[in-house]
Coordinates of C-alpha atoms and ligand atoms in Angstrom, one line a residue:
Chain A
X401 CA 93.2 149.6 93.5
X402 CA 96.5 148.5 91.9
X403 CA 98.5 145.4 92.3
X404 CA 95.8 143.1 93.6
X405 CA 97.6 139.8 94.2
X406 CA 94.6 138.0 95.5
X407 CA 91.1 138.6 94.4
X408 CA 88.4 136.6 96.1
X409 CA 85.2 137.2 94.0
X410 CA 81.8 136.4 95.4
X411 CA 82.9 133.2 97.0
X412 CA 80.5 130.9 98.8
X413 CA 81.3 127.6 100.4
X414 CA 79.2 124.9 102.0
X415 CA 80.1 121.6 103.3
X416 CA 77.8 118.6 103.2
X417 CA 77.0 116.7 106.3
X418 CA 74.8 113.7 105.8
X419 CA 73.2 115.2 102.7
X420 CA 72.6 118.3 104.7
X421 CA 74.1 121.5 103.2
X422 CA 76.0 123.5 105.8
X423 CA 76.8 127.0 104.5
X424 CA 80.1 128.2 105.8
X425 CA 81.0 131.2 103.6
X426 CA 78.4 133.5 102.1
X427 CA 79.3 135.7 99.1
X428 CA 82.7 136.9 100.2
X429 CA 84.8 139.3 98.2
X430 CA 88.3 140.5 99.3
X431 CA 91.3 142.0 97.5
X432 CA 94.7 141.6 98.9
X433 CA 97.5 143.8 97.6
X434 CA 101.1 142.7 96.9
X435 CA 103.2 143.1 100.1
X436 CA 100.2 143.3 102.3
X437 CA 99.9 141.6 105.7
X438 CA 96.2 140.7 106.1
X439 CA 94.7 139.5 109.3
X440 CA 91.5 137.5 109.3
X441 CA 89.7 137.6 112.7
X442 CA 86.5 136.2 113.9
X443 CA 85.0 133.7 116.4
X444 CA 85.6 130.1 116.2
X445 CA 83.6 128.4 113.5
X446 CA 83.1 131.6 111.5
X447 CA 84.8 130.2 108.4
X448 CA 88.3 131.7 108.7
X449 CA 90.2 128.5 108.0
X450 CA 87.9 127.7 105.2
X451 CA 88.5 131.1 103.5
X452 CA 92.2 130.7 104.0
X453 CA 92.2 127.2 102.4
X454 CA 90.3 128.6 99.4
X455 CA 92.9 131.3 98.9
X456 CA 95.7 128.7 99.3
X457 CA 94.2 126.3 96.8
X458 CA 93.7 123.3 99.1
X459 CA 89.9 123.5 98.9
X460 CA 87.5 124.7 96.2
X461 CA 84.6 127.2 96.6
X462 CA 81.1 126.1 95.9
X463 CA 80.6 129.4 94.0
X464 CA 82.7 132.3 92.9
X465 CA 86.3 132.7 91.9
X466 CA 89.7 133.0 93.5
X467 CA 92.3 134.7 91.4
X468 CA 95.9 134.7 92.7
X469 CA 98.7 136.3 90.8
X470 CA 96.4 136.6 87.8
X471 CA 95.5 132.9 87.7
X472 CA 92.0 131.7 88.5
X473 CA 92.9 128.8 90.7
X474 CA 89.3 127.5 90.8
X475 CA 89.8 126.5 87.1
X476 CA 92.9 124.4 87.7
X477 CA 92.7 120.7 87.8
X478 CA 94.0 118.8 90.8
X479 CA 97.5 118.1 89.6
X480 CA 98.0 121.6 88.2
X481 CA 96.7 123.0 91.4
X482 CA 99.2 120.9 93.4
X483 CA 102.0 122.2 91.2
X484 CA 100.7 125.8 91.6
X485 CA 100.6 125.4 95.4
X486 CA 104.2 124.1 95.5
X487 CA 105.4 127.2 93.6
X488 CA 103.3 129.9 95.0
X489 CA 102.1 129.2 98.5
X490 CA 104.0 128.8 101.9
X491 CA 101.9 127.2 104.6
X492 CA 102.1 127.8 108.4
X493 CA 99.7 125.8 110.5
X494 CA 98.5 126.1 114.1
X495 CA 100.0 122.7 115.0
X496 CA 103.2 123.2 112.9
X497 CA 102.6 119.9 111.0
X498 CA 106.2 118.9 110.8
X499 CA 107.1 115.3 110.0
X500 CA 108.3 113.8 113.3
X501 CA 110.8 111.4 111.6
X502 CA 112.6 114.2 109.8
X503 CA 115.1 116.6 111.2
X504 CA 114.6 120.4 111.0
X505 CA 116.8 120.4 108.0
X506 CA 114.9 117.6 106.2
X507 CA 111.5 119.1 107.1
X508 CA 112.6 122.4 105.5
X509 CA 114.1 120.6 102.5
X510 CA 110.8 118.7 101.8
X511 CA 109.2 121.3 99.5
X512 CA 112.5 121.6 97.6
X513 CA 112.4 117.9 96.6
X514 CA 109.7 119.0 94.1
X515 CA 112.0 121.4 92.4
X516 CA 114.9 120.8 90.1
X517 CA 117.4 122.2 92.5
X518 CA 120.6 120.2 93.1
X519 CA 121.5 118.8 96.5
X520 CA 124.0 121.6 97.1
X521 CA 121.5 124.3 96.1
X522 CA 118.9 122.8 98.3
X523 CA 121.3 122.8 101.2
X524 CA 122.0 126.5 100.7
X525 CA 118.4 127.4 100.6
X526 CA 117.5 125.3 103.7
X527 CA 120.3 126.8 105.7
X528 CA 119.4 130.3 104.6
X529 CA 115.8 129.8 105.7
X530 CA 116.7 128.3 109.0
X531 CA 119.0 131.3 109.6
X532 CA 116.2 133.7 108.8
X533 CA 114.0 132.1 111.5
X534 CA 117.0 132.0 113.9
X535 CA 117.4 128.2 114.1
X536 CA 120.8 127.9 112.2
X537 CA 122.1 126.1 115.3
X538 CA 119.3 123.5 115.4
X539 CA 119.3 122.1 111.9
X540 CA 119.8 118.5 112.9
X541 CA 117.3 118.5 115.7
X542 CA 114.1 116.5 115.5
X543 CA 110.8 118.2 116.1
X544 CA 110.4 116.5 119.5
X545 CA 113.7 118.0 120.6
X546 CA 112.4 121.5 119.9
X547 CA 110.1 123.8 121.8
X548 CA 106.7 124.7 120.3
X549 CA 108.0 128.1 119.3
X550 CA 111.1 126.5 117.7
X551 CA 108.9 124.0 115.9
X552 CA 106.7 126.8 114.5
X553 CA 109.9 128.6 113.3
X554 CA 111.0 125.4 111.5
X555 CA 107.5 125.3 109.9
X556 CA 108.0 129.0 108.8
X557 CA 111.3 128.1 107.4
X558 CA 109.6 125.3 105.4
X559 CA 107.0 127.8 104.2
X560 CA 109.6 130.4 102.9
X561 CA 112.2 128.1 101.5
X562 CA 110.7 128.0 98.1
X563 CA 110.3 131.8 98.1
X564 CA 106.5 131.6 97.5
X565 CA 104.3 134.4 96.2
X566 CA 102.1 134.2 99.3
X567 CA 102.4 133.1 102.9
X568 CA 99.3 131.7 104.6
X569 CA 99.2 131.2 108.3
X570 CA 96.3 129.6 110.2
X571 CA 96.5 130.7 113.9
X572 CA 100.3 130.4 113.9
X573 CA 100.4 131.4 117.6
X574 CA 97.3 129.5 118.6
X575 CA 99.3 126.8 120.4
X576 CA 102.1 128.9 121.8
X577 CA 102.8 130.6 125.1
X578 CA 102.8 134.4 125.1
X579 CA 106.5 134.8 124.6
X580 CA 106.9 132.4 121.8
X581 CA 103.8 133.8 120.2
X582 CA 105.3 137.3 120.4
X583 CA 108.6 136.0 118.7
X584 CA 106.6 134.3 115.9
X585 CA 104.7 137.5 115.3
X586 CA 107.9 139.5 115.2
X587 CA 109.2 137.0 112.7
X588 CA 106.2 137.2 110.5
X589 CA 106.2 140.9 110.6
X590 CA 109.9 140.9 109.6
X591 CA 109.1 138.6 106.6
X592 CA 106.5 141.1 105.5
X593 CA 108.5 144.3 105.9
X594 CA 112.0 143.1 105.3
X595 CA 111.4 140.3 102.7
X596 CA 108.3 141.8 101.2
X597 CA 106.2 138.7 101.7
X598 CA 102.5 139.0 101.2
X599 CA 100.9 137.3 104.2
X600 CA 97.4 136.2 105.0
X601 CA 97.0 135.2 108.6
X602 CA 94.0 133.8 110.5
X603 CA 94.0 134.5 114.2
X604 CA 91.7 135.2 117.0
X605 CA 94.4 136.6 119.1
X606 CA 94.1 140.5 119.1
X607 CA 97.8 140.9 120.0
X608 CA 98.7 138.9 116.9
X609 CA 96.3 140.8 114.7
X610 CA 98.0 144.1 115.8
X611 CA 100.9 143.2 113.6
X612 CA 98.8 142.9 110.5
X613 CA 98.4 146.0 108.4
X614 CA 94.8 145.3 107.4
X615 CA 92.3 143.2 109.5
X616 CA 89.1 141.8 108.2
X617 CA 86.5 140.3 110.5
X618 CA 84.5 137.3 109.6
X619 CA 81.3 136.4 111.4
X620 CA 79.0 133.5 110.5
X621 CA 80.5 133.3 107.0
X622 CA 80.2 137.0 106.3
X623 CA 82.7 139.9 106.3
X624 CA 81.9 142.7 108.7
Chain B
X784 CA 117.5 113.5 101.4
X785 CA 115.8 111.1 99.1
X786 CA 112.4 109.7 99.3
X787 CA 113.9 106.3 100.1
X788 CA 115.3 107.8 103.3
X789 CA 111.9 108.9 104.3
X790 CA 110.5 105.4 103.6
X791 CA 113.2 104.0 105.8
X792 CA 112.6 106.4 108.6
X793 CA 108.9 105.8 108.4
X794 CA 109.4 102.0 108.7
X795 CA 111.5 102.6 111.8
X796 CA 109.1 105.0 113.4
X797 CA 107.6 102.4 115.7
X798 CA 110.5 100.1 116.1
X799 CA 108.8 97.5 118.2
X800 CA 105.8 97.3 115.9
X801 CA 108.0 97.0 112.8
X802 CA 110.2 94.4 114.6
X803 CA 107.2 92.3 115.5
X804 CA 105.8 92.6 112.0
X805 CA 109.1 91.6 110.4
X806 CA 109.4 88.7 112.9
X807 CA 105.9 87.6 112.2
X808 CA 106.6 87.6 108.5
X809 CA 109.9 85.8 108.9
X810 CA 108.3 83.0 111.0
X811 CA 105.5 82.6 108.4
X812 CA 107.9 82.6 105.5
X813 CA 110.0 80.0 107.4
X814 CA 106.9 77.8 108.0
X815 CA 106.0 78.2 104.3
X816 CA 109.5 77.3 103.2
X817 CA 109.8 74.3 105.4
X818 CA 106.4 72.9 104.4
X819 CA 107.2 73.5 100.7
X820 CA 110.5 71.8 101.1
X821 CA 108.9 68.7 102.6
X822 CA 106.3 68.6 99.8
X823 CA 109.0 69.1 97.3
X824 CA 111.0 66.2 98.8
X825 CA 108.0 63.8 98.4
X826 CA 107.6 64.8 94.8
X827 CA 111.3 64.6 94.2
X828 CA 111.3 61.0 95.6
X829 CA 108.6 60.1 93.1
X830 CA 110.3 61.8 90.1
X831 CA 113.7 60.4 90.9
X832 CA 112.3 56.8 90.7
X833 CA 113.1 55.5 87.3
X834 CA 110.7 54.0 84.8
X835 CA 113.1 51.5 83.2
X836 CA 112.9 49.4 86.3
X837 CA 109.9 47.2 87.0
X838 CA 108.9 46.1 90.5
X839 CA 107.2 42.7 90.5
X840 CA 105.3 42.0 93.7
X841 CA 102.7 39.7 95.0
X842 CA 99.3 40.6 93.5
X843 CA 97.5 41.4 96.8
X844 CA 100.3 43.2 98.7
X845 CA 104.0 43.5 98.8
X846 CA 104.0 42.0 102.3
X847 CA 103.3 38.6 100.8
X848 CA 106.3 36.7 99.3
X849 CA 106.7 35.3 95.8
X850 CA 108.4 32.0 95.0
X851 CA 112.0 31.9 93.9
X852 CA 110.8 30.0 90.9
X853 CA 109.4 33.1 89.3
X854 CA 113.0 34.4 88.7
X855 CA 113.8 32.3 85.6
X856 CA 110.4 32.9 84.1
X857 CA 110.7 36.7 84.4
X858 CA 114.3 36.6 83.0
X859 CA 112.9 35.0 79.8
X860 CA 110.4 37.8 79.1
X861 CA 111.5 39.6 76.0
X862 CA 112.8 43.1 76.7
X863 CA 114.0 42.3 80.2
X864 CA 117.7 42.9 80.5
X865 CA 118.4 41.8 84.1
X866 CA 116.4 40.6 87.1
X867 CA 117.3 41.0 90.7
X868 CA 115.3 40.4 93.9
X869 CA 115.2 41.4 97.5
X870 CA 113.5 40.7 100.8
X871 CA 112.7 43.3 103.5
X872 CA 114.7 42.1 106.4
X873 CA 114.3 45.0 108.9
X874 CA 115.7 43.7 112.2
X875 CA 117.1 46.0 115.0
X876 CA 120.5 47.5 115.1
X877 CA 121.3 48.1 118.8
X878 CA 118.2 50.2 119.3
X879 CA 114.8 50.3 117.6
X880 CA 115.3 54.0 116.8
X881 CA 118.3 53.3 114.6
X882 CA 116.2 53.1 111.5
X883 CA 117.6 52.4 108.1
X884 CA 116.7 50.2 105.2
X885 CA 118.0 46.6 105.7
X886 CA 117.4 44.2 102.9
X887 CA 118.5 40.7 101.8
X888 CA 119.4 41.0 98.1
X889 CA 120.8 39.0 95.2
X890 CA 124.5 39.9 95.5
X891 CA 125.2 39.0 91.9
X892 CA 122.7 41.4 90.3
X893 CA 121.7 44.0 92.8
X894 CA 124.3 46.6 91.9
X895 CA 123.8 46.0 88.2
X896 CA 120.1 46.7 88.4
X897 CA 120.7 49.7 90.8
X898 CA 123.4 51.3 88.7
X899 CA 122.9 54.6 90.6
X900 CA 124.6 52.9 93.6
X901 CA 128.3 53.5 93.0
X902 CA 130.6 50.9 94.4
X903 CA 134.2 50.2 93.5
X904 CA 134.8 46.9 91.5
X905 CA 137.1 45.6 94.3
X906 CA 134.6 46.1 97.0
X907 CA 131.8 44.7 94.9
X908 CA 133.9 41.6 94.2
X909 CA 134.7 41.2 97.9
X910 CA 131.0 41.5 98.7
X911 CA 130.0 38.9 96.2
X912 CA 132.6 36.5 97.4
X913 CA 131.8 36.5 101.1
X914 CA 128.5 35.0 102.1
X915 CA 128.0 36.9 105.3
X916 CA 129.2 40.3 104.1
X917 CA 127.2 43.4 103.5
X918 CA 127.4 46.7 101.8
X919 CA 126.2 50.0 103.4
X920 CA 125.3 53.4 101.9
X921 CA 127.6 56.3 102.5
X922 CA 125.0 58.2 104.6
X923 CA 124.6 55.5 107.2
X924 CA 128.4 54.8 107.1
X925 CA 128.9 58.4 108.1
X926 CA 126.1 58.5 110.6
X927 CA 127.2 55.3 112.5
X928 CA 130.9 55.5 111.7
X929 CA 130.9 52.2 109.8
X930 CA 134.2 51.2 108.2
X931 CA 135.1 48.4 105.9
X932 CA 135.8 45.3 108.0
X933 CA 133.4 46.3 110.8
X934 CA 130.8 43.8 111.8
X935 CA 127.2 44.9 112.1
X936 CA 125.1 42.8 114.4
X937 CA 121.3 42.8 114.0
X938 CA 118.6 41.3 116.1
X939 CA 116.2 39.7 113.7
X940 CA 112.4 40.3 114.0
X941 CA 110.9 39.2 110.7
X942 CA 113.9 36.8 110.5
X943 CA 114.4 35.8 114.1
X944 CA 117.8 35.3 115.6
X945 CA 121.1 37.0 116.0
X946 CA 122.8 38.0 112.7
X947 CA 126.2 39.4 112.0
X948 CA 127.4 40.9 108.8
X949 CA 130.9 42.1 107.9
X950 CA 131.1 45.3 105.9
X951 CA 132.9 44.7 102.6
X952 CA 131.7 47.8 100.7
X953 CA 130.4 51.3 101.0
X954 CA 128.4 52.7 98.1
X955 CA 127.9 56.3 97.1
X956 CA 125.0 57.9 95.2
X957 CA 125.3 58.9 91.6
X958 CA 122.7 61.6 92.0
X959 CA 121.6 63.8 94.8
X960 CA 118.3 61.9 95.0
X961 CA 120.0 58.5 95.3
X962 CA 119.1 56.7 98.4
X963 CA 122.5 56.2 100.2
X964 CA 121.0 54.8 103.4
X965 CA 120.6 51.1 102.6
X966 CA 122.3 48.1 104.2
X967 CA 122.2 45.1 101.9
X968 CA 123.5 41.6 102.4
X969 CA 123.2 38.2 100.7
X970 CA 119.7 36.8 100.1
X971 CA 121.3 33.3 99.9
X972 CA 122.8 33.7 103.3
X973 CA 119.4 34.5 104.9
X974 CA 117.6 31.9 102.8
X975 CA 120.0 29.1 103.9
X976 CA 119.4 29.8 107.6
X977 CA 115.6 29.9 106.9
X978 CA 115.9 26.5 105.2
X979 CA 117.4 25.1 108.4
X980 CA 115.3 26.9 111.0
X981 CA 112.0 27.7 109.3
X982 CA 111.8 25.5 106.2
X983 CA 108.3 26.9 105.4
X984 CA 109.9 30.2 104.5
X985 CA 112.7 29.0 102.4
X986 CA 112.8 30.3 98.9
X987 CA 110.6 33.3 99.7
X988 CA 111.4 36.4 97.6
X989 CA 109.9 39.8 98.7
X990 CA 109.9 41.2 95.2
X991 CA 111.7 41.1 91.9
X992 CA 113.3 44.1 90.2
X993 CA 113.4 43.8 86.4
X994 CA 115.6 46.2 84.5
X995 CA 114.2 46.6 81.0
X996 CA 116.0 47.6 77.8
X997 CA 113.5 50.2 76.5
X998 CA 111.5 52.2 79.0
X999 CA 108.8 52.9 76.5
X1000 CA 107.9 49.2 76.6
X1001 CA 107.3 49.2 80.3
X1002 CA 103.6 48.8 80.0
X1003 CA 103.5 45.8 77.6
X1004 CA 106.4 44.1 79.5
X1005 CA 104.6 44.5 82.8
X1006 CA 101.4 43.0 81.3
X1007 CA 103.4 40.1 79.9
X1008 CA 105.0 39.3 83.2
X1009 CA 101.7 39.4 85.1
X1010 CA 100.1 37.3 82.4
X1011 CA 102.6 34.5 83.1
X1012 CA 101.5 34.1 86.7
X1013 CA 97.8 35.0 86.5
X1014 CA 96.5 31.5 87.1
X1015 CA 99.3 30.3 89.3
X1016 CA 98.7 30.5 93.0
X1017 CA 101.2 33.4 93.1
X1018 CA 99.9 36.0 90.9
X1019 CA 102.0 39.2 90.5
X1020 CA 101.5 42.9 90.0
X1021 CA 104.2 44.6 88.0
X1022 CA 104.6 48.3 87.7
X1023 CA 107.5 50.8 87.1
X1024 CA 109.4 51.8 90.2
X1025 CA 108.0 55.3 89.8
X1026 CA 104.5 54.1 89.8
X1027 CA 105.3 51.9 92.8
X1028 CA 106.7 54.8 94.7
X1029 CA 103.8 56.9 93.7
X1030 CA 101.3 54.4 95.0
X1031 CA 103.3 54.1 98.1
X1032 CA 103.2 57.8 98.6
X1033 CA 99.6 58.2 97.5
X1034 CA 98.5 57.1 100.9
X1035 CA 100.0 60.4 102.0
X1036 CA 98.4 62.5 99.3
X1037 CA 95.7 63.9 101.5
X1038 CA 98.4 64.9 104.0
X1039 CA 100.4 66.6 101.2
X1040 CA 97.2 68.4 100.0
X1041 CA 96.6 69.6 103.5
X1042 CA 100.2 70.8 103.8
X1043 CA 99.9 72.6 100.5
X1044 CA 96.8 74.2 101.6
X1045 CA 98.3 75.3 104.9
X1046 CA 101.3 76.8 103.2
X1047 CA 99.0 79.1 101.3
X1048 CA 96.9 79.9 104.3
X1049 CA 100.2 81.0 105.9
X1050 CA 100.6 83.5 103.0
X1051 CA 97.1 84.8 103.8
X1052 CA 98.0 85.3 107.4
X1053 CA 101.1 87.2 106.6
X1054 CA 99.1 89.4 104.4
X1055 CA 96.7 90.2 107.2
X1056 CA 99.6 90.9 109.7
X1057 CA 101.3 93.3 107.4
X1058 CA 98.0 94.8 106.2
X1059 CA 97.1 95.5 109.8
X1060 CA 100.4 97.2 110.4
X1061 CA 100.2 99.3 107.3
X1062 CA 96.6 100.3 108.0
X1063 CA 97.5 101.4 111.5
X1064 CA 100.4 103.4 110.3
X1065 CA 98.5 105.0 107.5
X1066 CA 95.7 106.0 109.9
X1067 CA 98.1 107.6 112.3
X1068 CA 99.7 109.5 109.4
X1069 CA 96.5 110.9 107.9
X1070 CA 97.5 114.4 108.7
X1071 CA 101.1 113.9 107.3
X1072 CA 99.7 112.8 104.0
X1073 CA 97.5 115.8 103.9
X1074 CA 100.6 118.0 104.6
X1075 CA 102.5 116.2 101.7
X1076 CA 99.6 117.0 99.4
X1077 CA 99.4 120.6 100.7
X1078 CA 103.0 121.1 99.8
X1079 CA 102.3 119.9 96.3
X1080 CA 103.4 116.2 96.5
X1081 CA 101.4 114.2 94.0
X1082 CA 99.4 111.0 94.3
X1083 CA 102.3 109.0 92.9
X1084 CA 104.7 110.3 95.6
X1085 CA 102.2 109.2 98.3
X1086 CA 101.9 105.8 96.6
X1087 CA 105.7 105.4 96.6
X1088 CA 106.0 106.4 100.2
X1089 CA 103.3 103.9 101.4
X1090 CA 104.1 101.1 98.9
X1091 CA 107.8 101.5 99.5
X1092 CA 107.4 101.0 103.3
X1093 CA 105.1 98.0 102.8
X1094 CA 107.5 96.4 100.4
X1095 CA 110.5 97.2 102.6
X1096 CA 109.0 95.4 105.6
X1097 CA 107.7 92.5 103.5
X1098 CA 111.0 91.9 101.8
X1099 CA 112.9 92.2 105.1
X1100 CA 110.6 89.7 106.7
X1101 CA 110.7 87.3 103.7
X1102 CA 114.5 87.6 103.5
X1103 CA 114.9 86.8 107.1
X1104 CA 112.5 83.9 106.8
X1105 CA 114.3 82.5 103.8
X1106 CA 117.7 82.8 105.6
X1107 CA 116.2 81.0 108.6
X1108 CA 114.8 78.3 106.4
X1109 CA 118.3 77.0 105.5
X1110 CA 119.4 76.1 109.0
X1111 CA 116.0 74.9 110.1
X1112 CA 115.7 72.5 107.1
X1113 CA 119.2 71.2 107.9
X1114 CA 118.2 70.6 111.5
X1115 CA 115.1 68.8 110.3
X1116 CA 117.1 66.8 107.8
X1117 CA 119.4 65.8 110.6
X1118 CA 116.6 64.7 112.9
X1119 CA 114.6 62.8 110.4
X1120 CA 115.8 59.2 110.1
X1121 CA 118.1 58.6 107.1
X1122 CA 116.2 57.2 104.2
X1123 CA 112.9 58.8 105.0
X1124 CA 113.6 61.2 102.3
X1125 CA 116.3 60.6 99.7
X1126 CA 117.6 64.0 100.2
X1127 CA 116.7 67.4 101.5
X1128 CA 117.2 70.7 99.9
X1129 CA 115.4 74.0 99.3
X1130 CA 114.3 74.3 95.7
X1131 CA 114.6 77.5 93.7
X1132 CA 110.8 77.3 93.3
X1133 CA 110.3 77.6 97.0
X1134 CA 112.6 80.6 97.0
X1135 CA 110.8 82.2 94.1
X1136 CA 107.4 81.5 95.7
X1137 CA 108.6 83.0 99.0
X1138 CA 110.0 86.1 97.2
X1139 CA 107.0 86.4 94.9
X1140 CA 104.6 86.0 97.9
X1141 CA 106.6 88.8 99.7
X1142 CA 106.2 91.1 96.8
X1143 CA 102.5 90.3 96.5
X1144 CA 102.0 90.7 100.2
X1145 CA 103.8 94.1 100.2
X1146 CA 101.6 95.2 97.4
X1147 CA 98.4 93.9 98.8
X1148 CA 99.0 95.3 102.2
X1149 CA 99.4 98.8 100.9
X1150 CA 96.3 98.9 98.8
X1151 CA 93.9 100.0 101.6
X1152 CA 96.3 102.6 103.1
X1153 CA 97.0 104.0 99.7
X1154 CA 93.4 104.2 98.8
X1155 CA 92.6 105.9 102.1
X1156 CA 95.5 108.4 101.8
X1157 CA 94.5 109.3 98.3
X1158 CA 90.8 109.6 98.9
X1159 CA 91.1 111.8 102.0
X1160 CA 90.7 115.4 100.9
X1161 CA 93.4 117.8 102.2
X1162 CA 91.0 119.8 104.3
X1163 CA 89.7 116.7 106.0
X1164 CA 93.2 115.3 106.5
X1165 CA 94.4 118.4 108.1
X1166 CA 91.4 118.4 110.5
X1167 CA 92.0 114.8 111.4
X1168 CA 92.8 114.3 115.0
X1169 CA 94.6 110.9 115.7
Ligands
ADP1471 N1 86.3 119.8 105.9 C1 85.1 120.1 106.5 N2 84.1 119.3 106.5 C2 82.9 119.6 107.0 N3 82.7 120.7 107.7 C3 83.7 121.6 107.8 C4 85.0 121.3 107.2 N4 85.8 122.4 107.5 C5 85.0 123.3 108.2 N5 83.8 122.8 108.4 C6 82.8 123.5 109.1 O1 82.7 124.8 108.6 C7 82.6 125.7 109.7 C8 83.7 126.7 109.7 O2 84.9 126.1 110.0 P1 86.3 126.8 110.0 O3 86.5 127.4 108.6 O4 87.3 125.8 110.4 O5 86.1 127.9 111.1 P2 87.2 128.7 111.9 O6 88.5 128.4 111.3 O7 86.8 130.1 111.8 O8 87.1 128.2 113.3 C9 82.5 125.0 111.0 O9 81.2 124.8 111.3 C10 83.1 123.6 110.6 O10 82.6 122.6 111.4
MG1472 MG1 90.3 127.5 112.0

């Protein structure tokens, strides 16, 4: 077991609803290796998104540790965790989550505003990322001028523009038609094989999961 | 791309909403500016009134006359430099709506006592010499196109009959606040006609104006003057011109207080208008703020984005409102009869208050949206559905 980039160690998570504890994840442990493409499957409500959020550092476990690239992110305070995310994690959401008032270029540039890159350097990175996702000719389009598949590709460009350690994707094809979904999966696969990106992807689409090298199943908060 | 560009794009996201908000702010700031200007003008009228001039009037009310015989007695009071006197003539010039001050005054002393009325020595001499002449202020000369040599005909009401006066002088104001909307003519001329037609009213003086040498002695001199006439049938009440003006205006004090109150209520309303817009926007953008945080943007970035938009809208609204205040105040100044206010202008205080209020409103309106955006946890924000 060499090169574990992510170690989820005995993680449990519950949410509180009106002073009622709702257990979501129960004593989960996973190791993800560098360069791996991990698929997380399971029925709706099984805790896939919650687990992904814990790995990506946008939520904290109730118990257990999450170690990414040697850093126990459960020990970081909010502002350090925010910095850590901006450096190490690229996010792809089911509903793209682009800012409607910004062009494709500006949306992809957004994470770079937190870096010390010059304007010219930012431009280079943004154009490169948009080229990788095949949207080099749409850089000044606004999200509403793009198809769902194209929007998701802009979102992927935004996720890779900072060259993060890890890409997390939460049902990236969940809102797309079959053909667009296929294209997105091919793109993610290429990012994994060609660009050596470690990817953790939540999906309940078996066709999408096919592209992943390893698939874990989650059911009622437990790995099966 | 800079964060400012994002603020700008956010503000323009709902163009109609932003337009309506800015217009609402502008109208409120305009109303605020106009109200403040009117209040300022009242106060200015009071403060412009000097304290080295005493007004001596009938003890009960200035509508009752004083005898001419008081003149020599007031002149003899130590500290009094020069005494003049006047009667409210009123009358109608062509139409009742042509309102401007018309008074019968002592031609010899009036312009010495009112040294802020600037008139050329030649014109003054011509006025003094000619019994049925008059002098008009530059504002009404301009308004009615009066020129030297013109004859102004008045239909008397307080002083019945047809009256004609030939213009021999036009005076200007020394200060911005100087009342340049008076028409004055010879008291002796009016008095002579009264002597013939209504002898009972001959020798009536409306009030005396005593210029004193040292304004710090205004109080004792006033007391001294009043003491002379205490037990005569024509007791007087003497006070500085400023106190006189103040008392005259004090009847309007409750109105002024109300206007003051309203002007600040307006500020409150603007705050609610903008606050509502900002809260609506922030709610719609819950998911976007969560995305910002996910990407690693800090609380201060979110504060800048929300506060910036709020301030941008507030300042645009206030700026537009202030720009509109100028023409609107000019229009009001043109509509209000000359002489109602000595002059009309927008004070720096009003501008500072409007700008300060805009900043405050921008700040206040963003408090709840910022609080909400910062308090929402990322996972909840991302799950938020419109
Ligand atoms: N932020 C949250 N607050 C409260 N309950 C939550 C929150 N996120 C998830 N849950 C609950 O946790 C359970 C698992 O949710 P989730 O991880 O989104 O499942 P999945 O992604 O597998 O559909 C669900 O019952 C959901 O209602
Ligand atoms: Mg989910």
